[in-house]
Tab-separated table of C-alpha atoms in Angstrom:
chain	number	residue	atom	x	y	z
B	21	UNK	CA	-98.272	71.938	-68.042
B	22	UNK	CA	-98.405	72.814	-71.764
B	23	UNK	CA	-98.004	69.136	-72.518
B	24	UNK	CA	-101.036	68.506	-70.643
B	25	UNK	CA	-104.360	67.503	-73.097
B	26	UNK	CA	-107.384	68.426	-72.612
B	27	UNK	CA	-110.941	67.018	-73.944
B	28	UNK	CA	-113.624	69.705	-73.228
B	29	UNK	CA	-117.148	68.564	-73.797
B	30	UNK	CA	-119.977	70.447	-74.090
B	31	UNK	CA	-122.876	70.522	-76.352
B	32	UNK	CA	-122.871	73.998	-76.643
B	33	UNK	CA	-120.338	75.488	-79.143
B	34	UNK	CA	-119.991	78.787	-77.724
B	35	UNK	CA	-119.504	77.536	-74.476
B	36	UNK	CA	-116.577	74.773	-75.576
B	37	UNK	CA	-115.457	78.533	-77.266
B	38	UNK	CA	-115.231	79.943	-73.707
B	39	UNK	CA	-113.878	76.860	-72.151
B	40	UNK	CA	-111.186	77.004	-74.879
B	41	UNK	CA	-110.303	80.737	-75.182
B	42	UNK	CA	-109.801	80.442	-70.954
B	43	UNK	CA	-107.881	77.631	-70.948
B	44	UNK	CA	-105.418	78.782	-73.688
B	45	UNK	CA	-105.254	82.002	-71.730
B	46	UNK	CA	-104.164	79.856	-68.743
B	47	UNK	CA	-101.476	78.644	-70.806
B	48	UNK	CA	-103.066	75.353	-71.574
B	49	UNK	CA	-102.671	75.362	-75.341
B	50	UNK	CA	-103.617	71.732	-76.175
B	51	UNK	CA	-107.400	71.166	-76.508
B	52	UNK	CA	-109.896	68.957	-77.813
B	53	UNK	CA	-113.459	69.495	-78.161
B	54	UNK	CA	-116.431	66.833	-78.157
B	55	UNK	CA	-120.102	67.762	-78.169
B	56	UNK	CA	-121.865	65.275	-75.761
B	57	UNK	CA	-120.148	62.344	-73.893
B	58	UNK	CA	-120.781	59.290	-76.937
B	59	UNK	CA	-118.173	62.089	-79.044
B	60	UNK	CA	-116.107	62.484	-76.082
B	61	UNK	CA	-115.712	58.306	-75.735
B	62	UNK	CA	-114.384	58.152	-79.142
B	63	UNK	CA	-112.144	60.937	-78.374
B	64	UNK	CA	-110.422	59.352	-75.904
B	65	UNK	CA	-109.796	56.267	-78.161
B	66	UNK	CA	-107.698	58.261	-80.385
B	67	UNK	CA	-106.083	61.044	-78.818
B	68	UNK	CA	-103.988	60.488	-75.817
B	69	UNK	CA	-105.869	63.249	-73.713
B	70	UNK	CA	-105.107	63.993	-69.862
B	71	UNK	CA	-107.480	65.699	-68.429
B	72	UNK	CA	-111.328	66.312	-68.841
B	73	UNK	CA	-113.636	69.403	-68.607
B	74	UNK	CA	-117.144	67.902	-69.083
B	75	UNK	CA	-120.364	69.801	-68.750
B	76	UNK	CA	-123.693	67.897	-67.208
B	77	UNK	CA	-126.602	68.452	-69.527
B	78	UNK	CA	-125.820	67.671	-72.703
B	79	UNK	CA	-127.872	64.962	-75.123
B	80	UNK	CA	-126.970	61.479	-76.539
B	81	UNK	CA	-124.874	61.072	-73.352
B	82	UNK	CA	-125.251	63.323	-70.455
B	83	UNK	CA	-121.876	64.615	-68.121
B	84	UNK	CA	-122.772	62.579	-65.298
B	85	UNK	CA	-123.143	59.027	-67.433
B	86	UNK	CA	-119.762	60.032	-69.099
B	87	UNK	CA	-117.961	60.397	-65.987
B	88	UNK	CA	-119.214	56.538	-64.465
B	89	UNK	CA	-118.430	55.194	-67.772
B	90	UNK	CA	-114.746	56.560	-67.457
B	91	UNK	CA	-114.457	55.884	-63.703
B	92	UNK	CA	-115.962	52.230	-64.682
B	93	UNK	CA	-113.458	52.013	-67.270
B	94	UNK	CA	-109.451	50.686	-65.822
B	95	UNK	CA	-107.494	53.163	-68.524
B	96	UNK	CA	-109.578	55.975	-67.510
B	97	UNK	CA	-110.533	55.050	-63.774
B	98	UNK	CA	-107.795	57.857	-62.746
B	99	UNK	CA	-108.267	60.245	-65.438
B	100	UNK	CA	-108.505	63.925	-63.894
B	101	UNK	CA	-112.155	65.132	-64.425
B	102	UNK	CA	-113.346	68.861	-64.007
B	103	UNK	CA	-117.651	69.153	-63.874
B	104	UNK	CA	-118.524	72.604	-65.647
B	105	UNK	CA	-121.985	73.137	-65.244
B	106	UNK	CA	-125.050	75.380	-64.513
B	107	UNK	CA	-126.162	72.976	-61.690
B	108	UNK	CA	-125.731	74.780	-58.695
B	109	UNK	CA	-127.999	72.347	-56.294
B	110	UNK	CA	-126.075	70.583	-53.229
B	111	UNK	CA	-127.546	67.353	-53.895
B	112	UNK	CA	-126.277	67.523	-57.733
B	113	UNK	CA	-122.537	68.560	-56.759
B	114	UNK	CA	-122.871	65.764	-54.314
B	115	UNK	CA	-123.703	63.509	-56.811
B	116	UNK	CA	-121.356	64.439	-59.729
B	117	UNK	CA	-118.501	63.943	-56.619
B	118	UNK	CA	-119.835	60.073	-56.145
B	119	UNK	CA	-119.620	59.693	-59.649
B	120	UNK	CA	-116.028	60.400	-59.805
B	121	UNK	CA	-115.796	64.145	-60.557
B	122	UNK	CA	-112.575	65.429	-59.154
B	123	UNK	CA	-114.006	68.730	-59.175
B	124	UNK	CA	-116.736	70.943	-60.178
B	125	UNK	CA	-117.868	74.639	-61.169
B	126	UNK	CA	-121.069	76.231	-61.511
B	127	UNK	CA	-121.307	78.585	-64.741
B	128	UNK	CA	-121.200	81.268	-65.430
B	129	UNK	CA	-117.042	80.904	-64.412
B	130	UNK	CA	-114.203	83.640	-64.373
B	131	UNK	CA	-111.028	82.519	-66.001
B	132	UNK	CA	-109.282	82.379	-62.824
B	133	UNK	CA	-111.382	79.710	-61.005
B	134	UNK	CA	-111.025	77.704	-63.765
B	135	UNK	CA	-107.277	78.064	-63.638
B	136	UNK	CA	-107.401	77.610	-60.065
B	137	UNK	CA	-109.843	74.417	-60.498
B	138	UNK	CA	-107.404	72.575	-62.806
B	139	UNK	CA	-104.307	73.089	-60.660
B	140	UNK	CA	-106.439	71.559	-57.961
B	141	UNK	CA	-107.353	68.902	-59.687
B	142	UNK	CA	-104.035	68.565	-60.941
B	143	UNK	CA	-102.034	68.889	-57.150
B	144	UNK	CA	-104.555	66.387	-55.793
């Protein structure tokens, strides 16, 4: 698992912080930050990442048009995809899962269900 990659994008700075002070606390010491989903595209062109934490509002490109370019995309149509976000609303979770989300979680987050949201995501 240490091997694993991960690309967490958010526009917020303090909350890629949290994202990446948690997941290095979960043992997951490999991490790469974007700040909207047009940074986190040419991420993924360079590094060889494995997983992705992606929040939903963000400018330039938004969470939810991230995740249907990657599903839309063949190299990334299987990529593991974790939703962090404040939207809490059925219909949005809902909507997030059509687009390809393997799995979501409303913030504010404890450390443990993100743990518990990437093994999930991960044993799937």
């Amino acid at each position: 698992m240490a091997d694993l990659k991960i690309l967490a994008v958010d526009d917020s700075p303090t909350m890629r912080r949290i994202i990446i002070n948690t997941l290095k606390r979960a043992g997951f010491e490999n991490v790469i930050e974007a700040n909207d989903g047009k940074d986190a595209l040419a991420k993924l062109k360079v590094e060889q990442i494995n997983f992705v934490i992606t929040d939903w509002n963000m400018p330039e490109m938004d969470g939810l048009t991230f995740v249907t370019t990657l599903r839309s995309t063949p190299e990334y149509a299987k990529m593991p995809i974790l939703m962090v976000t404040t939207r809490s609303v059925k219909d949005d979770i809902l909507e997030a899962l059509k687009a390809g989300v393997n799995n979501y979680i409303v913030k504010p987050f404890t450390p443990e269900t993100l743990k518990e949201k990437i093994d999930q995501v991960l044993a799937g």
